Short mmCIF file of C-alpha atoms in Angstrom, two decimals:
data_model
loop_
_atom_site.label_atom_id
_atom_site.label_comp_id
_atom_site.label_asym_id
_atom_site.label_seq_id
_atom_site.Cartn_x
_atom_site.Cartn_y
_atom_site.Cartn_z
CA MET A 30 0.00 0.00 0.00
CA THR A 31 2.81 2.40 0.78
CA THR A 32 4.18 2.05 -2.75
CA THR A 33 1.02 3.55 -4.27
CA GLU A 34 1.15 6.76 -2.27
CA THR A 35 1.62 10.00 -4.16
CA GLY A 36 4.92 11.80 -4.23
CA PRO A 37 8.45 10.54 -4.66
CA PRO A 38 9.22 7.15 -3.15
CA GLY A 39 10.26 7.55 0.47
CA ALA A 40 9.30 11.23 0.60
CA ASP A 41 6.77 10.72 3.35
CA LYS A 42 9.29 8.77 5.41
CA VAL A 43 11.78 11.60 5.06
CA ASP A 44 9.26 14.25 6.05
CA LYS A 45 8.06 12.72 9.28
CA LEU A 46 8.84 10.12 11.88
CA ASP A 47 6.28 7.33 12.06
CA SER A 48 4.94 5.85 15.29
CA ALA A 49 7.22 2.81 15.13
CA VAL A 50 10.31 5.01 15.06
CA LEU A 51 8.95 7.18 17.87
CA LYS A 52 8.35 4.12 20.06
CA VAL A 53 11.93 2.98 19.51
CA ALA A 54 13.09 6.53 20.24
CA GLY A 55 11.16 6.56 23.51
CA VAL A 56 12.90 3.41 24.75
CA VAL A 57 16.35 4.61 23.74
CA VAL A 58 15.74 8.03 25.26
CA LEU A 59 14.73 6.49 28.60
CA GLY A 60 17.98 4.54 28.81
CA ALA A 61 20.03 7.54 27.74
CA VAL A 62 18.33 9.83 30.28
CA MET A 63 19.13 7.31 33.01
CA ALA A 64 22.86 7.37 32.20
CA ILE A 65 23.11 11.13 31.61
CA LEU A 66 20.98 11.96 34.66
CA ASP A 67 23.38 9.96 36.81
CA THR A 68 26.41 11.82 35.45
CA THR A 69 24.97 15.27 36.11
CA VAL A 70 23.62 14.27 39.52
CA VAL A 71 27.07 13.14 40.63
CA ASN A 72 28.76 16.33 39.42
CA VAL A 73 26.65 18.42 41.77
CA ALA A 74 27.25 15.98 44.65
CA LEU A 75 31.08 15.91 44.44
CA GLN A 76 31.59 18.48 47.20
CA ALA A 77 29.19 16.62 49.51
CA LEU A 78 30.86 13.29 48.73
CA ALA A 79 34.30 14.75 49.50
CA LEU A 80 33.04 15.82 52.93
CA GLU A 81 31.17 12.54 53.52
CA PHE A 82 34.27 10.42 52.91
CA GLN A 83 36.75 12.99 54.28
CA THR A 84 38.86 12.99 51.14
CA SER A 85 40.38 15.53 48.73
CA PHE A 86 38.95 16.65 45.40
CA ASP A 87 41.62 14.86 43.35
CA THR A 88 40.45 11.58 44.96
CA ILE A 89 36.70 12.15 44.85
CA GLN A 90 36.83 13.20 41.19
CA TRP A 91 37.57 9.51 40.46
CA VAL A 92 33.87 8.95 41.10
CA VAL A 93 33.45 10.74 37.75
CA THR A 94 36.72 9.73 36.07
CA GLY A 95 36.38 6.05 37.00
CA TYR A 96 32.92 6.01 35.42
CA MET A 97 34.28 7.59 32.25
CA LEU A 98 37.21 5.16 32.19
CA ALA A 99 34.74 2.27 32.22
CA LEU A 100 32.77 3.93 29.42
CA ALA A 101 35.87 4.28 27.28
CA THR A 102 37.06 0.71 27.84
CA VAL A 103 33.76 -1.05 27.09
CA ILE A 104 32.67 1.00 24.07
CA PRO A 105 35.17 -0.67 21.67
CA VAL A 106 33.43 -4.01 22.22
CA THR A 107 29.97 -2.58 21.51
CA GLY A 108 30.18 -2.40 17.72
CA TRP A 109 31.18 -6.06 17.39
CA ALA A 110 28.67 -7.12 20.03
CA CYS A 111 25.83 -5.31 18.21
CA ASP A 112 26.63 -7.34 15.09
CA ARG A 113 27.22 -10.61 16.92
CA PHE A 114 24.33 -10.68 19.40
CA GLY A 115 21.92 -8.03 18.07
CA THR A 116 21.41 -4.51 19.37
CA LYS A 117 18.24 -5.34 21.32
CA ARG A 118 19.93 -8.00 23.45
CA LEU A 119 22.98 -5.84 24.01
CA TYR A 120 20.88 -2.82 24.96
CA MET A 121 18.97 -4.84 27.56
CA LEU A 122 22.24 -6.23 28.97
CA ALA A 123 23.58 -2.67 29.27
CA ILE A 124 20.51 -1.62 31.27
CA VAL A 125 20.91 -4.59 33.64
CA LEU A 126 24.60 -3.79 34.26
CA PHE A 127 23.76 -0.15 34.90
CA LEU A 128 21.02 -1.12 37.35
CA VAL A 129 23.32 -3.45 39.30
CA GLY A 130 26.02 -0.76 39.42
CA SER A 131 23.51 1.81 40.66
CA MET A 132 22.24 -0.39 43.46
CA VAL A 133 25.67 -1.31 44.81
CA ALA A 134 26.97 2.28 44.43
CA GLY A 135 24.18 3.40 46.71
CA MET A 136 25.41 0.87 49.29
CA ALA A 137 29.07 2.00 49.14
CA TRP A 138 30.81 2.17 52.54
CA ASN A 139 33.92 4.15 51.57
CA VAL A 140 35.30 6.12 48.64
CA GLU A 141 37.17 3.12 47.22
CA SER A 142 34.05 0.97 47.08
CA LEU A 143 32.06 3.84 45.55
CA ILE A 144 34.63 4.27 42.77
CA ALA A 145 34.64 0.50 42.12
CA PHE A 146 30.84 0.36 41.88
CA ARG A 147 30.79 3.41 39.61
CA ILE A 148 33.03 1.44 37.25
CA ILE A 149 30.36 -1.28 37.13
CA GLN A 150 27.84 1.43 36.24
CA GLY A 151 30.18 2.63 33.50
CA LEU A 152 30.36 -0.81 31.93
CA GLY A 153 26.61 -0.64 31.37
CA GLY A 154 26.52 3.05 30.53
CA GLY A 155 29.30 2.65 27.96
CA MET A 156 27.13 0.29 25.91
CA LEU A 157 23.88 2.24 26.29
CA MET A 158 24.68 5.18 24.02
CA PRO A 159 26.36 3.46 21.04
CA ALA A 160 23.83 0.61 21.07
CA GLY A 161 20.97 3.10 21.39
CA MET A 162 22.29 5.28 18.57
CA THR A 163 22.66 2.20 16.37
CA ILE A 164 19.05 1.18 17.07
CA MET A 165 17.80 4.70 16.35
CA THR A 166 19.79 5.17 13.14
CA LYS A 167 18.71 1.83 11.72
CA ALA A 168 15.06 2.53 12.57
CA ALA A 169 15.04 6.00 11.01
CA GLY A 170 17.32 5.59 8.00
CA PRO A 171 20.07 8.05 6.97
CA GLN A 172 17.71 10.74 5.64
CA ARG A 173 16.07 11.18 9.06
CA VAL A 174 19.15 10.94 11.26
CA GLY A 175 19.14 14.65 12.13
CA ARG A 176 15.43 14.56 12.98
CA VAL A 177 15.73 11.45 15.08
CA MET A 178 18.82 12.80 16.84
CA ALA A 179 16.74 15.82 17.82
CA VAL A 180 14.04 13.54 19.23
CA LEU A 181 16.76 11.69 21.11
CA GLY A 182 18.44 14.88 22.24
CA VAL A 183 15.57 16.89 23.75
CA PRO A 184 14.57 14.39 26.46
CA MET A 185 18.26 13.67 27.05
CA LEU A 186 18.58 17.29 28.09
CA LEU A 187 16.30 16.55 31.01
CA GLY A 188 19.50 15.14 32.49
CA PRO A 189 21.44 18.42 32.42
CA ILE A 190 18.34 20.31 33.60
CA GLY A 191 16.81 17.90 36.07
CA GLY A 192 19.99 16.11 37.15
CA PRO A 193 21.61 18.97 39.07
CA ILE A 194 18.29 19.98 40.61
CA LEU A 195 17.35 16.43 41.60
CA GLY A 196 20.87 15.68 42.79
CA GLY A 197 21.05 18.85 44.84
CA TRP A 198 17.70 18.14 46.49
CA LEU A 199 18.61 14.51 47.24
CA VAL A 200 21.98 15.50 48.73
CA ASP A 201 20.54 18.35 50.81
CA ALA A 202 17.25 16.78 51.93
CA VAL A 203 17.58 12.99 51.76
CA SER A 204 20.95 11.25 51.28
CA TRP A 205 23.71 11.08 48.72
CA ARG A 206 22.90 7.37 48.35
CA TRP A 207 19.66 8.22 46.57
CA ILE A 208 21.52 9.84 43.67
CA PHE A 209 22.23 6.21 42.69
CA TYR A 210 19.06 4.50 43.94
CA ILE A 211 16.97 6.86 41.79
CA ASN A 212 18.17 4.95 38.69
CA VAL A 213 16.52 1.70 39.78
CA PRO A 214 12.85 2.48 38.96
CA ILE A 215 13.86 4.26 35.72
CA GLY A 216 15.99 1.30 34.68
CA VAL A 217 13.30 -1.27 35.42
CA VAL A 218 10.81 0.62 33.24
CA ALA A 219 13.41 1.00 30.47
CA LEU A 220 14.18 -2.73 30.57
CA LEU A 221 10.51 -3.73 30.33
CA LEU A 222 9.86 -1.31 27.46
CA ALA A 223 12.98 -2.47 25.61
CA TRP A 224 11.77 -6.07 25.86
CA ARG A 225 8.29 -5.14 24.57
CA LEU A 226 8.94 -2.42 21.98
CA LEU A 227 12.40 -2.73 20.44
CA PRO A 228 12.41 -4.66 17.15
CA ARG A 229 14.26 -7.95 17.19
CA ASP A 230 17.28 -7.69 14.93
CA GLU A 231 19.32 -10.43 13.34
CA SER A 232 22.77 -11.24 14.66
CA ARG A 233 25.63 -11.53 12.19
CA PRO A 234 28.11 -14.09 13.57
CA THR A 235 30.32 -13.92 10.48
CA GLU A 236 33.33 -12.08 11.94
CA ARG A 237 35.62 -13.26 14.68
CA PHE A 238 35.98 -10.97 17.66
CA ASP A 239 39.24 -9.03 17.68
CA PHE A 240 40.48 -10.09 21.12
CA PRO A 241 44.06 -8.86 20.57
CA GLY A 242 42.66 -5.49 19.51
CA MET A 243 40.51 -5.28 22.64
CA LEU A 244 43.53 -6.17 24.82
CA MET A 245 45.39 -3.23 23.27
CA LEU A 246 42.72 -0.55 22.82
CA SER A 247 40.67 -0.81 26.02
CA PRO A 248 43.64 -0.91 28.43
CA GLY A 249 45.39 1.69 26.30
CA LEU A 250 42.54 4.16 26.68
CA ALA A 251 42.27 3.40 30.40
CA LEU A 252 46.00 3.87 31.04
CA LEU A 253 46.13 7.12 29.05
CA ILE A 254 43.20 8.68 30.91
CA PHE A 255 44.49 7.35 34.23
CA GLY A 256 47.88 8.96 33.68
CA VAL A 257 46.43 12.31 32.68
CA SER A 258 44.01 12.37 35.60
CA LYS A 259 46.83 11.73 38.10
CA ILE A 260 48.54 15.04 37.24
CA PRO A 261 46.84 17.08 40.04
CA ALA A 262 47.82 14.59 42.75
CA ALA A 263 51.35 14.15 41.37
CA GLY A 264 51.93 17.87 40.93
CA GLY A 265 53.04 17.69 37.29
CA VAL A 266 53.71 15.53 34.25
CA SER A 267 57.25 14.58 35.31
CA SER A 268 56.01 12.17 37.98
CA LEU A 269 56.42 8.45 37.25
CA GLU A 270 52.77 7.76 38.13
CA VAL A 271 51.74 10.22 35.40
CA TRP A 272 53.99 9.63 32.42
CA LEU A 273 54.46 5.86 32.76
CA PRO A 274 50.78 4.84 32.46
CA ALA A 275 50.15 7.58 29.89
CA LEU A 276 53.10 6.42 27.77
CA ALA A 277 52.06 2.78 28.11
CA GLY A 278 48.55 3.74 27.02
CA LEU A 279 49.84 5.62 23.97
CA VAL A 280 52.03 2.66 22.97
CA LEU A 281 49.09 0.25 23.23
CA ILE A 282 46.81 2.58 21.24
CA ALA A 283 49.49 3.04 18.57
CA GLY A 284 49.94 -0.73 18.39
CA PHE A 285 46.20 -1.14 17.94
CA LEU A 286 46.11 1.43 15.13
CA VAL A 287 48.96 -0.26 13.25
CA ARG A 288 47.38 -3.68 13.64
CA ALA A 289 43.89 -2.43 12.68
CA THR A 290 45.14 -1.42 9.23
CA ARG A 291 46.45 -4.94 8.54
CA ILE A 292 43.60 -7.25 9.58
CA PRO A 293 40.16 -7.76 7.99
CA ASN A 294 38.01 -7.42 11.14
CA PRO A 295 39.49 -4.84 13.55
CA LEU A 296 37.65 -3.85 16.73
CA VAL A 297 37.33 -0.32 15.33
CA ASP A 298 37.10 -0.14 11.55
CA LEU A 299 39.64 2.56 10.65
CA LYS A 300 38.52 2.44 7.01
CA LEU A 301 35.47 4.42 8.14
CA PHE A 302 37.82 7.40 8.43
CA LYS A 303 38.27 7.34 4.65
CA ASN A 304 34.85 8.96 4.65
CA ARG A 305 35.68 12.67 4.74
CA THR A 306 32.47 13.76 6.46
CA PHE A 307 32.83 11.13 9.17
CA THR A 308 36.43 12.14 9.86
CA ILE A 309 35.66 15.86 10.05
CA ALA A 310 32.72 15.20 12.38
CA MET A 311 34.94 13.06 14.63
CA VAL A 312 37.59 15.77 14.93
CA THR A 313 34.91 18.37 15.66
CA THR A 314 33.12 16.30 18.28
CA SER A 315 36.38 15.37 20.02
CA LEU A 316 37.42 19.00 20.45
CA PHE A 317 33.90 19.92 21.49
CA MET A 318 33.80 17.23 24.18
CA ILE A 319 37.13 18.36 25.64
CA ALA A 320 35.76 21.88 26.09
CA PHE A 321 32.20 20.90 27.06
CA MET A 322 32.91 18.17 29.62
CA GLY A 323 35.63 20.21 31.26
CA ALA A 324 33.36 23.21 31.69
CA MET A 325 30.47 21.06 32.95
CA LEU A 326 32.68 19.60 35.67
CA VAL A 327 33.67 22.95 37.20
CA LEU A 328 30.45 24.96 36.75
CA PRO A 329 28.63 23.48 39.78
CA THR A 330 31.81 23.75 41.83
CA TYR A 331 32.00 27.49 41.12
CA PHE A 332 28.51 28.07 42.48
CA VAL A 333 29.07 25.88 45.56
CA LEU A 334 32.65 26.88 46.39
CA VAL A 335 32.89 30.56 45.41
CA ARG A 336 29.29 31.70 45.75
CA GLY A 337 28.43 29.53 48.78
CA GLU A 338 25.30 28.02 47.24
CA SER A 339 23.78 24.74 48.38
CA ALA A 340 23.85 21.73 46.06
CA LEU A 341 20.15 22.25 45.28
CA ARG A 342 20.55 25.94 44.43
CA ALA A 343 23.60 25.15 42.31
CA GLY A 344 21.48 22.67 40.37
CA LEU A 345 18.72 25.24 39.88
CA LEU A 346 21.23 27.81 38.67
CA LEU A 347 22.41 25.42 35.94
CA ALA A 348 18.88 24.93 34.56
CA PRO A 349 18.99 27.81 32.00
CA GLN A 350 21.62 25.95 30.01
CA GLY A 351 19.42 22.90 29.54
CA ILE A 352 16.37 25.06 28.80
CA GLY A 353 18.26 26.88 26.06
CA ALA A 354 19.35 23.61 24.49
CA MET A 355 15.80 22.23 24.60
CA LEU A 356 14.58 25.23 22.62
CA THR A 357 17.10 24.90 19.78
CA MET A 358 17.77 21.17 19.55
CA PRO A 359 14.56 20.26 17.63
CA ILE A 360 15.26 23.13 15.22
CA GLY A 361 18.89 22.08 14.84
CA GLY A 362 18.00 18.48 14.06
CA ARG A 363 15.39 19.46 11.48
CA LEU A 364 17.66 21.97 9.76
CA ALA A 365 20.63 19.57 9.74
CA ASP A 366 18.53 17.21 7.59
CA LYS A 367 17.38 19.99 5.26
CA VAL A 368 20.39 22.30 4.80
CA GLY A 369 23.38 20.34 6.09
CA ALA A 370 25.05 20.18 9.49
CA GLY A 371 27.75 22.75 8.67
CA LYS A 372 25.25 25.59 8.38
CA ILE A 373 23.86 24.77 11.83
CA VAL A 374 26.99 23.88 13.82
CA LEU A 375 28.91 27.10 13.09
CA PRO A 376 26.20 29.44 14.47
CA GLY A 377 25.86 27.05 17.42
CA LEU A 378 29.57 27.29 18.17
CA ALA A 379 29.37 31.09 17.98
CA LEU A 380 26.67 31.04 20.67
CA ILE A 381 28.71 28.65 22.83
CA LEU A 382 31.75 30.92 22.57
CA ALA A 383 29.66 33.95 23.55
CA GLY A 384 28.17 32.15 26.56
CA THR A 385 31.51 30.74 27.71
CA ALA A 386 33.14 34.16 27.37
CA VAL A 387 30.86 35.43 30.14
CA PHE A 388 32.41 32.94 32.56
CA THR A 389 35.94 34.02 31.75
CA GLN A 390 35.11 37.18 33.71
CA VAL A 391 33.55 35.57 36.79
CA GLY A 392 34.45 36.72 40.26
CA ALA A 393 33.15 36.51 43.80
CA ASP A 394 30.22 38.87 43.11
CA THR A 395 29.42 38.56 39.39
CA PRO A 396 25.70 39.39 38.95
CA TYR A 397 23.55 36.30 38.69
CA PRO A 398 21.46 37.61 35.75
CA LEU A 399 24.68 37.83 33.71
CA LEU A 400 25.71 34.29 34.66
CA LEU A 401 22.27 32.85 33.95
CA GLY A 402 22.16 34.68 30.63
CA GLY A 403 25.55 33.23 29.71
CA LEU A 404 24.33 29.72 30.56
CA PHE A 405 21.18 30.20 28.51
CA VAL A 406 23.13 31.40 25.45
CA MET A 407 25.55 28.48 25.88
CA GLY A 408 22.57 26.12 25.93
CA LEU A 409 21.14 27.63 22.76
CA GLY A 410 24.45 26.89 21.08
CA MET A 411 24.57 23.33 22.40
CA GLY A 412 21.22 22.61 20.78
CA PHE A 413 22.63 23.65 17.40
CA THR A 414 25.88 21.75 17.89
CA MET A 415 25.80 18.40 19.69
CA MET A 416 23.29 16.35 17.72
CA PRO A 417 23.95 17.89 14.25
CA ILE A 418 27.62 16.85 14.58
CA SER A 419 26.57 13.29 15.45
CA ALA A 420 24.05 13.29 12.60
CA ALA A 421 26.71 14.46 10.13
CA ALA A 422 28.96 11.59 11.20
CA LEU A 423 26.30 8.92 10.53
CA GLN A 424 24.30 10.29 7.59
CA THR A 425 26.68 9.16 4.85
CA LEU A 426 27.20 5.63 6.20
CA THR A 427 25.46 2.43 5.18
CA GLN A 428 23.25 0.48 7.54
CA ARG A 429 26.02 -2.15 7.80
CA SER A 430 28.54 0.47 8.97
CA VAL A 431 26.39 2.22 11.56
CA ALA A 432 27.13 -0.04 14.55
CA ARG A 433 30.89 0.19 14.12
CA ALA A 434 30.71 3.91 13.38
CA SER A 435 28.60 4.57 16.48
CA SER A 436 31.16 2.74 18.59
CA ALA A 437 34.06 4.68 17.06
CA MET A 438 32.24 7.97 17.63
CA ASN A 439 31.41 7.14 21.25
CA ILE A 440 34.98 6.00 21.94
CA LEU A 441 36.29 9.37 20.76
CA GLN A 442 33.57 11.32 22.59
CA GLN A 443 34.05 9.58 25.94
CA THR A 444 37.84 9.61 25.71
CA ALA A 445 37.86 13.29 24.78
CA GLY A 446 35.36 14.03 27.56
CA ALA A 447 37.47 12.20 30.14
CA VAL A 448 40.63 13.93 28.96
CA GLY A 449 38.83 17.29 28.96
CA SER A 450 37.55 16.74 32.51
CA ALA A 451 41.04 15.79 33.65
CA ILE A 452 42.70 18.75 31.91
CA ILE A 453 40.25 21.33 33.24
CA SER A 454 40.39 19.87 36.76
CA ILE A 455 44.20 19.96 36.57
CA ILE A 456 44.11 23.62 35.55
CA LEU A 457 41.66 24.53 38.30
CA ALA A 458 43.54 22.56 40.97
CA SER A 459 46.85 24.18 39.97
CA LEU A 460 45.38 27.68 39.96
CA LEU A 461 43.70 27.25 43.35
CA ALA A 462 46.91 25.80 44.78
CA GLY A 463 48.87 28.78 43.47
CA LYS A 464 46.37 31.25 44.94
CA PHE A 465 46.46 29.66 48.41
CA GLY A 466 50.09 28.51 48.50
CA VAL A 467 49.44 24.78 48.99
CA PRO A 468 50.27 21.59 47.02
CA THR A 469 48.23 21.06 43.87
CA SER A 470 46.13 18.25 45.34
CA GLN A 471 45.12 20.46 48.30
CA GLY A 472 44.03 23.58 46.39
CA GLN A 473 40.26 23.07 46.63
CA LEU A 474 40.37 21.96 50.26
CA ALA A 475 42.41 25.05 51.21
CA ALA A 476 40.01 27.31 49.32
CA SER A 477 37.01 25.67 51.00
CA ALA A 478 38.53 26.08 54.48
CA MET A 479 39.34 29.76 53.95
CA LEU A 480 35.95 30.50 52.41
CA MET A 481 34.22 29.04 55.49
CA ASN A 482 36.24 31.34 57.78
CA PRO A 483 34.51 34.76 58.06
CA GLN A 484 37.86 36.49 58.58
CA THR A 485 39.35 35.21 55.32
CA HIS A 486 36.17 34.76 53.28
CA GLY A 487 36.44 37.98 51.23
CA MET A 488 40.03 37.46 50.16
CA ALA A 489 39.50 33.75 49.50
CA ALA A 490 36.39 34.34 47.39
CA GLU A 491 38.22 36.87 45.21
CA ALA A 492 41.21 34.56 44.73
CA ALA A 493 39.04 31.52 43.99
CA GLY A 494 36.93 33.54 41.55
CA ASP A 495 40.06 34.52 39.62
CA ALA A 496 41.11 30.86 39.45
CA PHE A 497 37.75 29.85 38.01
CA ALA A 498 37.82 32.71 35.49
CA THR A 499 41.18 31.55 34.14
CA THR A 500 39.95 27.95 34.03
CA PHE A 501 36.93 28.98 31.93
CA LEU A 502 39.30 30.88 29.63
CA TRP A 503 41.03 27.60 28.85
CA ALA A 504 37.66 25.97 28.16
CA LEU A 505 36.96 28.84 25.76
CA VAL A 506 40.24 28.20 23.95
CA PHE A 507 39.31 24.54 23.44
CA ALA A 508 35.89 25.60 22.15
CA VAL A 509 37.52 28.00 19.66
CA CYS A 510 39.52 25.08 18.28
CA CYS A 511 36.22 23.39 17.29
CA VAL A 512 35.51 26.12 14.76
CA VAL A 513 38.27 25.07 12.35
CA PRO A 514 37.03 21.53 11.57
CA ALA A 515 33.41 22.70 11.79
CA PHE A 516 34.02 24.88 8.73
CA PHE A 517 34.43 21.70 6.69
CA LEU A 518 31.23 19.97 7.81
CA PRO A 519 28.74 19.40 4.94
CA LYS A 520 26.67 22.45 4.04
CA ARG A 521 24.18 20.51 1.93
CA PRO A 522 21.48 18.00 2.96
CA PRO A 523 22.53 14.32 2.85
CA LYS A 524 22.05 12.44 -0.39
CA PRO A 525 18.92 10.27 -0.60
CA VAL A 526 20.91 7.11 -1.41
CA GLU A 527 21.38 4.70 1.47
CA GLU A 528 24.29 2.69 0.12
CA GLU A 529 27.90 3.66 -0.46
CA PRO A 530 29.73 0.63 -1.76
CA GLU A 531 33.17 1.65 -0.65
CA LEU A 532 32.02 1.92 2.98
CA GLU A 533 30.10 -1.32 2.71
CA THR A 534 33.19 -3.17 1.62
CA ALA A 535 35.22 -1.40 4.25
CA ALA A 536 32.96 -2.60 6.99
CA SER A 537 32.67 -6.17 5.78
#
C-alpha cells in the first residue's frame, strides 16, 4: 500500500517520523536519560561526597573519572557485540549492568568501594549510548538521522536540567545514596519497554571478535586517561605515576592502530575514516567534548565553592543551560537534515563561545542575571551543535557500517570528555593551589577552608573567583579550536541514497 502513495518514493518517510520510530526513540531516550541523569547528579554531589568520605577533590573526582574510564574501555566491544548478538539483546544487557552498578553504588561504605561500583555502572553506561544510537539510526534511515537525533536529544537534556536539581535536592534533603538509587525504577521501566517495543534484529556471527585489539585498545585508553588524571595529585607531568601509564597507554593505542590497518576485522574499523564527512565530524566532536565536559565539571563547583550556594541551588542555577538547548535542539536536528550540518553547527559554536566568554570574567560577586544569561546562550548553542555533529557523522554511512561507526564515535567522545575533565580539573587545581600557597592536590580543600572562615572569606572568594575565570578561559580556547574543523562539515542536505559501496566493503 505504501508504494502507491503519491509523491516521490520515500518522501513521506523523510518528512516525518512514524509511530514505530517514535516508540523505539522513547525506549532509547529512557535509557540515555538514566545514564546522563546519573552523570549530572554526581557532578553536583562531588563536594558533599568529598566531605562525607573525608577525602580531597583529586580523589573524589575519580567517582566521575572512574565512570568515564569504564565507558571508554567497554565501548570498543559494543560495535562487534551489536553485530554478533543483536542490538536489542545488548541494549537490555547494558541496562541490567547499569542497574546493578547503581544499586551497589548506593550501598558504598567508603570512597574506594564507591569508585569500584561506579566502574560497574560505567560498563553498562558505555554500551547504552552506542547501542541506542545504532538502534535509532537503523530505525530512522540516513535521511532522518538529524530529525531522530533531535528527538533523542531533547529528552536527554532533562538530564542536564533535572539532574543537578534532583541531585542537589537529594543530597541536601535525603541522602547522597539516593543519587544512585533513583536509577533503579527508571531502569526497570526502560528494561521492560525495551523487551516489549524494540524490534528484534538479526545477529551476524560472520566475523571473529578481535580479542588482541581489545587487549590493546581498552587498556590503552584506560591507562592514558588514568595517567592524565593523576597530574593534580602528582603535581606535574614529570612524575612516574603520570607519564608511565600515559606512555604505556599511547604505545598500546598506537599498536592497535597499526594492527587495525592490517587485519580484515578490527575492533574499530579505521577504514570508516576514509569517509571525509565522518572524519571531520569526529575531529569536531572530540574537540567539542574536551571543552564541554571540562566546563560542565567545574560549573557546579564554582557556584558551591565561590558563591556559597547549596547543592540544590547550584542545580537550579544550571537549569537555564538545559532550557536553552531544549529550545534549539529540535530546530537544529530538522535543519541539519534539510540544509546540512555545517550551516547549523557554526552558528551554534558562535553562541557557545559567547556564553563561555561570560564565565571568563567571573568573580566573587558577578551578577547572577549575567551568569544565567551566559548559561542560557551556551545552551542555545549546544542545541545547534551536539546532535547535528553526530548526525553528520552517521548520515553518509550504510546500515552495515552504523554499529561500528557509532562505537568509534562514542569511543572518541568519551575519551575526549574524560581527557577534557582531567585537563580542566588539573588547571583549576593548579590555579587554586597557586592562589592559596598549597600543594596542587590540596588547592580546593584550602580554598574551602578559607571560604568558610569569616575572617578570610572575602580574600579567598576573590582569589578563587580569579582561578575559576582563568579555568573557563582555557575551556573557551578549546571551544575555539572546534571552529576550524566545523568549517568543513557538509553544508548541503545528505544524499537520498542509502548505500555507499566503498564503505560497505570497508565494513565487511
